């Protein structure tokens, strides 16, 4: 198993580029199942979750060709409308094929995901929505079987809580349903809007994506399309914290500043200098920081996917920061590892109380999930001495070559087997 060995203490300087968004690319890849014509996607990040989704699509019947960050897909027919447990257990986003499969072939068999390191994460709302669209659902032997032999029909789906992939799954189901579907209390994340852009290029009729009410007029068929994925706002945010925590001067390029509004505002409140120096560049300059409380929220609020990284930052700010996690019930696994590096963090249910500024020191730590691993890398960049992070396969799920990107701006980080 790979490990990262990081020697802290270097201020990061220079330019660091952003990849395409993992969480926008995953539903976009699944959307290719909705048409028998070719779909070409650009700026697909080379990360493990994307490879998992590609394997799943090939099993389902998609012919797939990868050329750098461009992926060409062609699904003349669905040969096996199934997402097996072996893949779903390694990546929950596999459930994104549920909607497209029922819409295209009238049938899907998808493994229930089971537990997850950051929370229970059920998919009951995906199932509820499909039922509203007329699918018959049967649950047995750890699988969900959905059937709509005569096709889906439009309906109003009121989500009782906001779900990102649930909104995406239902949007993909509704584009080929008969009549009008209205998704209420829909997720407003940029990744949802990006998926709607792709589907619209494929001939879907969607209004309101990016707001909490999405209206979809079903069409008989979709055509092929070509689309470029939006920048990864979570990767960009992670790099901004890397610049701030090391007291560096870092320009994060090829990002979308508009998607980082509440996050950047929080950094600025903490005294971090963040300026937009070009339409797709944010420059961060570190200095003395003060603690600022933060509560995670659905977009446009502060993203849960940057909570762990923000916690690492707050260990280096003066004062006490109360961090409240509202999206996932168990997303504080990084706190104990940060504490092993010298951070003063107390957990109280969904709250973490971080007292700074405490000098961090290198230690052996274990990555427990994707974003938790990123927070350990950030802490290690500022820690005195050497940190060894075990199980970095978690970070490889969502960050492409993070060690070489960080090394290029001065970090002392290497991967060892
Ligand atoms: N929820 C339900 N029932 C459902 C669906 C969700 O109760 O049917 C609950 C979840 O348990 C959770 C909350 O609703 O407590 C929000 O979950 P959501 O469905 O929005 O999460 P997701 O769609 O599974 C996506 C991202 C996550 C990100 C969350 C929240 C993708 C592929 N994944 O997950 O990304 O944290 O939205 O923004 O888009 C990551 O990249 O590290 C990551 C975990």
Short mmCIF file of C-alpha atoms and ligand atoms in Angstrom, two decimals:
data_model
loop_
_atom_site.label_atom_id
_atom_site.label_comp_id
_atom_site.label_asym_id
_atom_site.label_seq_id
_atom_site.Cartn_x
_atom_site.Cartn_y
_atom_site.Cartn_z
CA UNK A 1 0.00 0.00 0.00
CA UNK A 2 1.34 3.43 -0.93
CA UNK A 3 2.23 5.99 1.68
CA UNK A 4 3.11 9.67 1.52
CA UNK A 5 6.20 10.89 3.29
CA UNK A 6 5.98 14.63 3.87
CA UNK A 7 8.49 16.96 5.48
CA UNK A 8 6.74 20.13 6.55
CA UNK A 9 7.85 23.70 6.78
CA UNK A 10 8.09 24.97 3.20
CA UNK A 11 5.94 27.89 2.10
CA UNK A 12 4.34 26.93 -1.22
CA UNK A 13 5.07 29.31 -4.09
CA UNK A 14 4.03 29.43 -7.73
CA UNK A 15 1.14 28.18 -9.82
CA UNK A 16 -0.88 25.04 -9.33
CA UNK A 17 -3.51 23.96 -11.88
CA UNK A 18 -7.00 22.58 -11.19
CA UNK A 19 -8.40 19.45 -12.84
CA UNK A 20 -11.88 18.77 -14.09
CA UNK A 21 -14.35 18.01 -11.32
CA UNK A 22 -14.59 14.39 -10.18
CA UNK A 23 -18.12 14.89 -8.91
CA UNK A 24 -19.27 16.48 -12.17
CA UNK A 25 -17.48 13.87 -14.29
CA UNK A 26 -19.11 10.88 -12.55
CA UNK A 27 -22.74 11.73 -13.50
CA UNK A 28 -21.61 12.94 -16.94
CA UNK A 29 -20.08 9.52 -17.64
CA UNK A 30 -23.32 7.82 -16.50
CA UNK A 31 -25.33 10.14 -18.76
CA UNK A 32 -23.67 8.59 -21.80
CA UNK A 33 -25.85 5.51 -21.16
CA UNK A 34 -28.91 7.55 -22.16
CA UNK A 35 -28.17 7.52 -25.88
CA UNK A 36 -27.07 5.05 -28.55
CA UNK A 37 -24.99 7.83 -30.13
CA UNK A 38 -21.38 8.67 -29.16
CA UNK A 39 -20.73 11.05 -26.26
CA UNK A 40 -17.32 12.71 -25.85
CA UNK A 41 -16.26 14.27 -22.57
CA UNK A 42 -13.19 16.44 -22.05
CA UNK A 43 -11.34 17.31 -18.85
CA UNK A 44 -12.10 14.04 -17.10
CA UNK A 45 -9.70 13.75 -14.15
CA UNK A 46 -7.53 10.64 -13.98
CA UNK A 47 -8.56 9.46 -10.52
CA UNK A 48 -9.60 6.11 -9.13
CA UNK A 49 -13.34 6.83 -8.79
CA UNK A 50 -13.48 7.72 -12.48
CA UNK A 51 -11.75 4.46 -13.41
CA UNK A 52 -14.29 2.59 -11.27
CA UNK A 53 -17.19 4.28 -13.07
CA UNK A 54 -15.59 3.50 -16.45
CA UNK A 55 -15.29 -0.20 -15.51
CA UNK A 56 -18.95 -0.21 -14.53
CA UNK A 57 -20.02 1.41 -17.81
CA UNK A 58 -18.05 -1.12 -19.85
CA UNK A 59 -19.75 -3.99 -17.96
CA UNK A 60 -23.11 -2.41 -18.81
CA UNK A 61 -22.36 -2.33 -22.53
CA UNK A 62 -20.58 0.96 -23.16
CA UNK A 63 -17.65 1.03 -25.57
CA UNK A 64 -15.19 3.39 -24.01
CA UNK A 65 -11.97 4.95 -25.20
CA UNK A 66 -9.73 7.05 -22.99
CA UNK A 67 -7.29 9.48 -24.55
CA UNK A 68 -5.63 11.54 -21.79
CA UNK A 69 -8.41 13.57 -20.22
CA UNK A 70 -10.82 12.91 -23.08
CA UNK A 71 -13.22 9.99 -22.87
CA UNK A 72 -15.24 8.80 -25.86
CA UNK A 73 -18.24 6.60 -25.10
CA UNK A 74 -20.64 4.73 -27.30
CA UNK A 75 -23.44 2.53 -25.99
CA UNK A 76 -25.29 0.97 -28.94
CA UNK A 77 -27.18 -1.28 -26.51
CA UNK A 78 -27.42 -1.94 -22.79
CA UNK A 79 -26.14 -5.51 -22.49
CA UNK A 80 -26.24 -5.86 -18.69
CA UNK A 81 -28.28 -3.27 -16.75
CA UNK A 82 -26.54 -4.03 -13.49
CA UNK A 83 -24.20 -2.41 -10.94
CA UNK A 84 -22.67 -5.27 -8.92
CA UNK A 85 -21.78 -5.12 -5.23
CA UNK A 86 -18.04 -5.49 -6.01
CA UNK A 87 -18.05 -2.05 -7.65
CA UNK A 88 -20.74 -0.29 -5.61
CA UNK A 89 -18.99 -1.12 -2.34
CA UNK A 90 -15.85 0.66 -3.56
CA UNK A 91 -17.75 3.68 -4.89
CA UNK A 92 -21.21 4.78 -3.83
CA UNK A 93 -21.59 7.05 -6.85
CA UNK A 94 -22.15 3.82 -8.84
CA UNK A 95 -25.82 4.34 -7.96
CA UNK A 96 -25.76 7.13 -10.57
CA UNK A 97 -26.40 4.49 -13.25
CA UNK A 98 -29.79 3.63 -11.73
CA UNK A 99 -31.73 6.50 -13.33
CA UNK A 100 -30.12 6.26 -16.80
CA UNK A 101 -30.57 2.45 -16.93
CA UNK A 102 -34.27 2.52 -16.06
CA UNK A 103 -34.81 5.41 -18.49
CA UNK A 104 -32.97 3.77 -21.40
CA UNK A 105 -33.73 0.06 -20.95
CA UNK A 106 -36.71 -0.03 -18.55
CA UNK A 107 -34.72 -2.10 -16.11
CA UNK A 108 -31.89 -1.80 -13.57
CA UNK A 109 -30.36 -3.95 -10.89
CA UNK A 110 -28.09 -2.00 -8.57
CA UNK A 111 -26.46 -3.18 -5.37
CA UNK A 112 -27.39 -1.32 -2.20
CA UNK A 113 -24.29 0.56 -1.08
CA UNK A 114 -24.03 -0.44 2.60
CA UNK A 115 -22.14 1.57 5.21
CA UNK A 116 -19.61 4.28 4.55
CA UNK A 117 -16.75 5.85 6.51
CA UNK A 118 -18.42 9.28 6.65
CA UNK A 119 -22.06 8.40 7.38
CA UNK A 120 -24.94 6.03 6.61
CA UNK A 121 -25.57 7.55 3.16
CA UNK A 122 -28.69 5.64 2.12
CA UNK A 123 -30.16 5.98 -1.39
CA UNK A 124 -33.80 5.93 -0.30
CA UNK A 125 -34.47 9.26 -2.03
CA UNK A 126 -33.22 7.97 -5.40
CA UNK A 127 -35.63 5.06 -5.00
CA UNK A 128 -38.52 7.24 -3.83
CA UNK A 129 -38.04 9.53 -6.84
CA UNK A 130 -37.99 6.66 -9.32
CA UNK A 131 -41.18 5.28 -7.78
CA UNK A 132 -42.82 8.68 -8.28
CA UNK A 133 -41.84 8.40 -11.96
CA UNK A 134 -43.66 5.07 -12.13
CA UNK A 135 -40.84 2.55 -11.66
CA UNK A 136 -41.64 -0.63 -9.75
CA UNK A 137 -38.98 -1.25 -7.14
CA UNK A 138 -38.13 -4.54 -5.53
CA UNK A 139 -35.45 -4.92 -2.91
CA UNK A 140 -33.92 -8.34 -2.29
CA UNK A 141 -30.56 -10.06 -1.76
CA UNK A 142 -28.81 -6.72 -1.22
CA UNK A 143 -29.92 -5.37 -4.58
CA UNK A 144 -32.51 -2.91 -5.82
CA UNK A 145 -34.37 -3.95 -8.91
CA UNK A 146 -36.21 -1.22 -10.74
CA UNK A 147 -38.55 -1.85 -13.64
CA UNK A 148 -40.50 0.40 -15.95
CA UNK A 149 -41.25 -1.78 -19.00
CA UNK A 150 -43.52 0.85 -20.55
CA UNK A 151 -41.19 3.71 -19.75
CA UNK A 152 -41.20 6.30 -16.98
CA UNK A 153 -43.78 9.08 -16.74
CA UNK A 154 -43.21 12.61 -15.50
CA UNK A 155 -44.22 13.52 -11.94
CA UNK A 156 -43.48 15.96 -9.17
CA UNK A 157 -40.75 14.74 -6.83
CA UNK A 158 -40.41 16.59 -3.56
CA UNK A 159 -37.11 15.65 -1.88
CA UNK A 160 -37.43 15.80 1.91
CA UNK A 161 -33.72 16.51 2.13
CA UNK A 162 -31.26 17.80 -0.39
CA UNK A 163 -29.29 15.12 -2.20
CA UNK A 164 -26.71 15.83 -4.90
CA UNK A 165 -26.46 12.47 -6.66
CA UNK A 166 -30.17 11.87 -5.96
CA UNK A 167 -31.02 15.03 -7.91
CA UNK A 168 -28.66 13.98 -10.72
CA UNK A 169 -30.02 10.43 -10.85
CA UNK A 170 -33.61 11.65 -11.06
CA UNK A 171 -32.77 14.29 -13.65
CA UNK A 172 -31.25 11.56 -15.85
CA UNK A 173 -34.31 9.36 -15.34
CA UNK A 174 -36.74 12.18 -16.14
CA UNK A 175 -35.17 13.34 -19.43
CA UNK A 176 -36.62 10.31 -21.26
CA UNK A 177 -39.89 10.09 -19.25
CA UNK A 178 -43.24 10.92 -20.83
CA UNK A 179 -44.38 14.42 -19.90
CA UNK A 180 -43.19 16.88 -17.29
CA UNK A 181 -41.15 16.19 -14.15
CA UNK A 182 -40.63 18.78 -11.44
CA UNK A 183 -37.84 18.15 -8.89
CA UNK A 184 -38.45 20.22 -5.76
CA UNK A 185 -35.88 20.92 -3.05
CA UNK A 186 -33.29 19.85 -5.62
CA UNK A 187 -29.54 20.22 -5.02
CA UNK A 188 -28.14 23.50 -6.40
CA UNK A 189 -24.52 22.33 -6.70
CA UNK A 190 -22.57 23.44 -9.83
CA UNK A 191 -22.11 19.72 -10.64
CA UNK A 192 -25.91 19.41 -11.07
CA UNK A 193 -25.96 22.41 -13.41
CA UNK A 194 -23.04 20.98 -15.40
CA UNK A 195 -24.89 17.69 -15.86
CA UNK A 196 -27.94 19.64 -17.07
CA UNK A 197 -25.70 21.44 -19.59
CA UNK A 198 -24.51 18.11 -20.99
CA UNK A 199 -28.03 16.65 -21.09
CA UNK A 200 -29.30 19.78 -22.85
CA UNK A 201 -26.58 19.35 -25.50
CA UNK A 202 -27.89 15.78 -25.89
CA UNK A 203 -31.37 17.17 -26.63
CA UNK A 204 -32.95 17.13 -23.16
CA UNK A 205 -35.30 19.94 -22.12
CA UNK A 206 -34.36 21.11 -18.62
CA UNK A 207 -35.03 24.38 -16.83
CA UNK A 208 -33.93 25.57 -13.42
CA UNK A 209 -30.82 23.39 -12.89
CA UNK A 210 -28.72 25.22 -10.30
CA UNK A 211 -31.88 26.30 -8.45
CA UNK A 212 -34.00 24.28 -6.03
CA UNK A 213 -36.77 23.62 -8.60
CA UNK A 214 -35.80 21.79 -11.77
CA UNK A 215 -38.39 21.25 -14.50
CA UNK A 216 -37.82 18.62 -17.16
CA UNK A 217 -39.93 18.00 -20.25
CA UNK A 218 -39.33 14.43 -21.34
CA UNK A 219 -38.19 13.73 -24.91
CA UNK A 220 -38.35 10.49 -26.94
CA UNK A 221 -34.65 10.11 -27.48
CA UNK A 222 -31.33 11.80 -26.85
CA UNK A 223 -28.45 12.28 -29.28
CA UNK A 224 -24.68 12.27 -28.88
CA UNK A 225 -22.81 15.33 -27.64
CA UNK A 226 -19.42 16.75 -26.71
CA UNK A 227 -18.86 18.46 -23.38
CA UNK A 228 -16.07 19.83 -21.17
CA UNK A 229 -16.38 19.20 -17.43
CA UNK A 230 -16.24 22.16 -15.01
CA UNK A 231 -13.19 22.69 -12.77
CA UNK A 232 -13.00 20.80 -9.48
CA UNK A 233 -13.94 23.33 -6.80
CA UNK A 234 -12.91 20.97 -4.00
CA UNK A 235 -9.45 20.41 -5.45
CA UNK A 236 -9.06 24.17 -5.95
CA UNK A 237 -10.20 24.79 -2.35
CA UNK A 238 -7.72 22.22 -1.05
CA UNK A 239 -4.88 23.99 -2.87
CA UNK A 240 -5.98 27.40 -1.54
CA UNK A 241 -5.70 26.00 1.98
CA UNK A 242 -2.28 24.53 1.10
CA UNK A 243 -1.12 28.05 0.19
CA UNK A 244 -2.65 29.58 3.33
CA UNK A 245 -1.52 26.98 5.86
CA UNK A 246 2.11 27.09 4.70
CA UNK A 247 2.18 30.90 4.66
CA UNK A 248 2.91 30.73 0.95
CA UNK A 249 2.01 32.68 -2.17
CA UNK A 250 0.15 30.35 -4.48
CA UNK A 251 -1.91 30.93 -7.60
CA UNK A 252 -4.56 28.29 -8.19
CA UNK A 253 -5.20 28.35 -11.92
CA UNK A 254 -7.90 26.92 -14.22
CA UNK A 255 -10.50 27.08 -11.46
CA UNK A 256 -13.94 28.69 -11.30
CA UNK A 257 -13.90 31.42 -8.60
CA UNK A 258 -17.71 31.75 -8.76
CA UNK A 259 -18.09 28.21 -7.41
CA UNK A 260 -15.93 28.97 -4.37
CA UNK A 261 -17.82 31.99 -2.98
CA UNK A 262 -18.63 31.02 0.62
CA UNK A 263 -15.36 29.10 0.99
CA UNK A 264 -13.21 32.05 -0.10
CA UNK A 265 -15.24 34.38 2.09
CA UNK A 266 -14.51 32.16 5.11
CA UNK A 267 -10.76 32.21 4.35
CA UNK A 268 -10.88 35.99 4.06
CA UNK A 269 -12.68 36.27 7.42
CA UNK A 270 -9.83 34.23 8.90
CA UNK A 271 -7.37 36.82 7.61
CA UNK A 272 -6.12 34.91 4.58
CA UNK A 273 -5.54 37.12 1.54
CA UNK A 274 -7.36 35.64 -1.47
CA UNK A 275 -7.64 37.65 -4.68
CA UNK A 276 -8.89 36.85 -8.14
CA UNK A 277 -6.01 37.73 -10.45
CA UNK A 278 -7.52 36.39 -13.70
CA UNK A 279 -10.93 35.01 -14.71
CA UNK A 280 -9.86 31.50 -13.70
CA UNK A 281 -7.11 32.20 -11.15
CA UNK A 282 -7.25 32.74 -7.41
CA UNK A 283 -4.10 33.85 -5.63
CA UNK A 284 -3.69 33.07 -1.94
CA UNK A 285 -1.15 34.61 0.42
CA UNK A 286 -0.77 33.24 3.91
CA UNK A 287 -0.04 35.18 7.10
CA UNK A 288 -1.34 35.32 10.64
CA UNK A 289 -4.81 33.83 10.87
CA UNK A 290 -7.64 34.11 13.36
CA UNK A 291 -10.11 31.31 14.11
CA UNK A 292 -13.52 31.57 12.48
CA UNK A 293 -16.49 29.25 13.16
CA UNK A 294 -17.86 27.32 10.21
CA UNK A 295 -20.95 25.23 9.51
CA UNK A 296 -21.14 23.01 6.44
CA UNK A 297 -24.18 23.50 4.22
CA UNK A 298 -25.46 22.50 0.84
CA UNK A 299 -24.33 24.75 -2.03
CA UNK A 300 -23.98 27.73 -2.03
CA UNK A 301 -22.95 27.23 1.61
CA UNK A 302 -19.57 25.99 2.82
CA UNK A 303 -19.02 22.52 1.28
CA UNK A 304 -18.74 19.46 3.51
CA UNK A 305 -16.03 18.25 1.11
CA UNK A 306 -13.75 21.05 2.39
CA UNK A 307 -14.58 20.68 6.10
CA UNK A 308 -11.65 18.38 6.92
CA UNK A 309 -9.19 20.64 5.11
CA UNK A 310 -10.61 23.71 6.89
CA UNK A 311 -10.14 21.94 10.23
CA UNK A 312 -6.43 21.49 9.43
CA UNK A 313 -6.23 25.20 8.65
CA UNK A 314 -7.92 26.19 11.91
CA UNK A 315 -5.27 24.34 13.94
CA UNK A 316 -2.96 27.12 12.73
CA UNK A 317 -5.27 30.06 13.50
CA UNK A 318 -5.34 32.04 16.77
CA UNK A 319 -8.37 31.37 18.95
CA UNK A 320 -11.18 28.83 19.02
CA UNK A 321 -13.12 27.70 15.96
CA UNK A 322 -16.33 25.72 16.23
CA UNK A 323 -16.85 23.57 13.16
CA UNK A 324 -20.32 22.06 12.69
CA UNK A 325 -20.86 19.25 10.17
CA UNK A 326 -24.50 19.16 9.08
CA UNK A 327 -24.37 16.96 5.96
CA UNK A 328 -22.75 13.72 7.15
CA UNK A 329 -23.02 12.30 10.67
CA UNK A 330 -19.54 10.78 10.92
CA UNK A 331 -17.21 13.03 9.01
CA UNK A 332 -14.66 13.83 11.72
CA UNK A 333 -12.33 10.84 11.34
CA UNK A 334 -9.44 13.19 10.57
CA UNK A 335 -9.76 14.94 13.97
CA UNK A 336 -8.07 12.13 15.93
CA UNK A 337 -5.26 11.91 13.39
CA UNK A 338 -4.74 15.69 13.49
CA UNK A 339 -4.67 15.38 17.28
CA UNK A 340 -1.84 12.84 16.95
CA UNK A 341 0.08 15.58 15.15
CA UNK A 342 -0.43 17.96 18.08
CA UNK A 343 -3.73 19.67 17.23
CA UNK A 344 -6.08 20.56 20.05
CA UNK A 345 -9.50 19.34 18.88
CA UNK A 346 -12.47 18.25 20.97
CA UNK A 347 -15.40 16.47 19.37
CA UNK A 348 -18.93 16.88 20.64
CA UNK A 349 -21.45 15.16 18.40
CA UNK A 350 -21.59 17.08 15.15
CA UNK A 351 -19.31 19.81 16.49
CA UNK A 352 -15.55 19.98 16.52
CA UNK A 353 -13.94 22.61 18.73
CA UNK A 354 -10.50 23.49 17.45
CA UNK A 355 -8.19 25.53 19.66
CA UNK A 356 -5.24 27.15 17.93
CA UNK A 357 -2.62 27.92 17.29
CA UNK A 358 -0.74 24.75 18.20
CA UNK A 359 2.50 23.71 16.57
CA UNK A 360 1.99 20.47 14.65
CA UNK A 361 4.66 17.80 14.62
CA UNK A 362 5.18 14.98 12.14
CA UNK A 363 3.73 11.57 13.03
CA UNK A 364 2.52 8.36 11.46
CA UNK A 365 -1.16 8.84 10.56
CA UNK A 366 -3.81 6.92 8.67
CA UNK A 367 -6.04 8.27 5.92
CA UNK A 368 -9.64 7.19 6.55
CA UNK A 369 -11.47 8.71 3.57
CA UNK A 370 -10.82 10.97 0.61
CA UNK A 371 -11.15 14.43 2.15
CA UNK A 372 -9.77 13.33 5.53
CA UNK A 373 -6.58 12.30 3.70
CA UNK A 374 -6.36 15.73 2.10
CA UNK A 375 -6.55 17.37 5.51
CA UNK A 376 -3.67 15.19 6.76
CA UNK A 377 -1.55 16.20 3.77
CA UNK A 378 -2.26 19.86 4.53
CA UNK A 379 -1.38 19.44 8.21
CA UNK A 380 1.81 17.61 7.27
CA UNK A 381 2.88 20.48 4.99
CA UNK A 382 3.11 22.76 8.02
CA UNK A 383 4.16 20.20 10.65
CA UNK A 384 7.67 20.13 12.08
CA UNK A 385 9.56 17.07 10.87
CA UNK A 386 8.33 14.11 8.89
CA UNK A 387 4.79 12.79 8.57
CA UNK A 388 4.01 9.40 7.08
CA UNK A 389 0.43 9.06 5.81
CA UNK A 390 -0.74 5.50 5.34
CA UNK A 391 -3.55 4.27 3.01
CA UNK A 392 -3.24 7.10 0.52
CA UNK A 393 -5.35 5.07 -1.91
CA UNK A 394 -8.16 7.12 -0.40
CA UNK A 395 -6.67 10.32 -1.76
CA UNK A 396 -6.11 8.74 -5.17
CA UNK A 397 -9.91 8.36 -5.45
CA UNK A 398 -10.33 12.08 -6.00
CA UNK A 399 -7.03 13.94 -6.46
CA UNK A 400 -4.94 13.42 -9.58
CA UNK A 401 -1.22 13.23 -8.81
CA UNK A 402 -1.55 15.49 -5.79
CA UNK A 403 2.01 14.74 -4.71
CA UNK A 404 3.58 15.92 -7.98
CA UNK A 405 1.36 19.00 -8.13
CA UNK A 406 2.33 19.99 -4.59
CA UNK A 407 6.00 19.13 -5.17
CA UNK A 408 6.05 21.49 -8.15
CA UNK A 409 5.20 24.41 -5.88
CA UNK A 410 7.84 23.49 -3.32
CA UNK A 411 6.30 20.84 -1.05
CA UNK A 412 8.60 18.11 0.17
CA UNK A 413 6.35 15.15 -0.46
CA UNK A 414 7.04 11.73 -1.95
CA UNK A 415 5.08 8.56 -2.50
CA UNK A 416 6.61 5.34 -1.22
CA UNK A 417 5.40 1.82 -1.74
N1 LIG B 1 -29.26 11.11 1.94
C1 LIG B 1 -30.33 10.37 2.36
N2 LIG B 1 -31.01 9.63 1.42
C2 LIG B 1 -30.66 9.63 0.12
C3 LIG B 1 -29.56 10.40 -0.31
C4 LIG B 1 -28.87 11.13 0.64
O1 LIG B 1 -30.67 10.37 3.54
O2 LIG B 1 -31.30 8.94 -0.67
C5 LIG B 1 -28.50 11.89 2.94
C6 LIG B 1 -27.04 11.41 3.04
O3 LIG B 1 -26.93 10.34 3.93
C7 LIG B 1 -26.34 12.67 3.52
C8 LIG B 1 -27.14 13.80 2.84
O4 LIG B 1 -28.39 13.22 2.47
O5 LIG B 1 -26.44 12.77 4.91
C9 LIG B 1 -26.51 14.41 1.61
O6 LIG B 1 -26.08 13.37 0.76
P1 LIG B 1 -25.98 13.52 -0.82
O7 LIG B 1 -26.90 12.53 -1.44
O8 LIG B 1 -26.12 14.93 -1.22
O9 LIG B 1 -24.50 13.03 -1.07
P2 LIG B 1 -24.02 12.24 -2.34
O10 LIG B 1 -24.80 12.68 -3.49
O11 LIG B 1 -23.94 10.80 -2.01
C10 LIG B 1 -22.25 13.97 -3.17
C11 LIG B 1 -20.78 13.95 -3.43
C12 LIG B 1 -20.04 13.89 -2.10
C13 LIG B 1 -20.45 15.11 -1.27
C14 LIG B 1 -21.96 15.15 -1.09
C15 LIG B 1 -22.45 16.38 -0.38
C16 LIG B 1 -20.64 12.90 -5.59
C17 LIG B 1 -20.25 11.73 -6.39
N3 LIG B 1 -20.46 12.82 -4.28
O12 LIG B 1 -22.54 12.75 -2.49
O13 LIG B 1 -18.67 13.93 -2.39
O14 LIG B 1 -19.83 15.07 -0.02
O15 LIG B 1 -22.61 15.10 -2.39
O16 LIG B 1 -22.08 17.52 -1.04
O17 LIG B 1 -21.09 13.90 -6.13
C18 LIG B 1 -16.39 13.52 -2.02
O18 LIG B 1 -16.15 13.93 -3.16
O19 LIG B 1 -15.47 13.34 -1.16
C19 LIG B 1 -17.76 13.27 -1.60
C20 LIG B 1 -18.05 12.49 -0.57
#
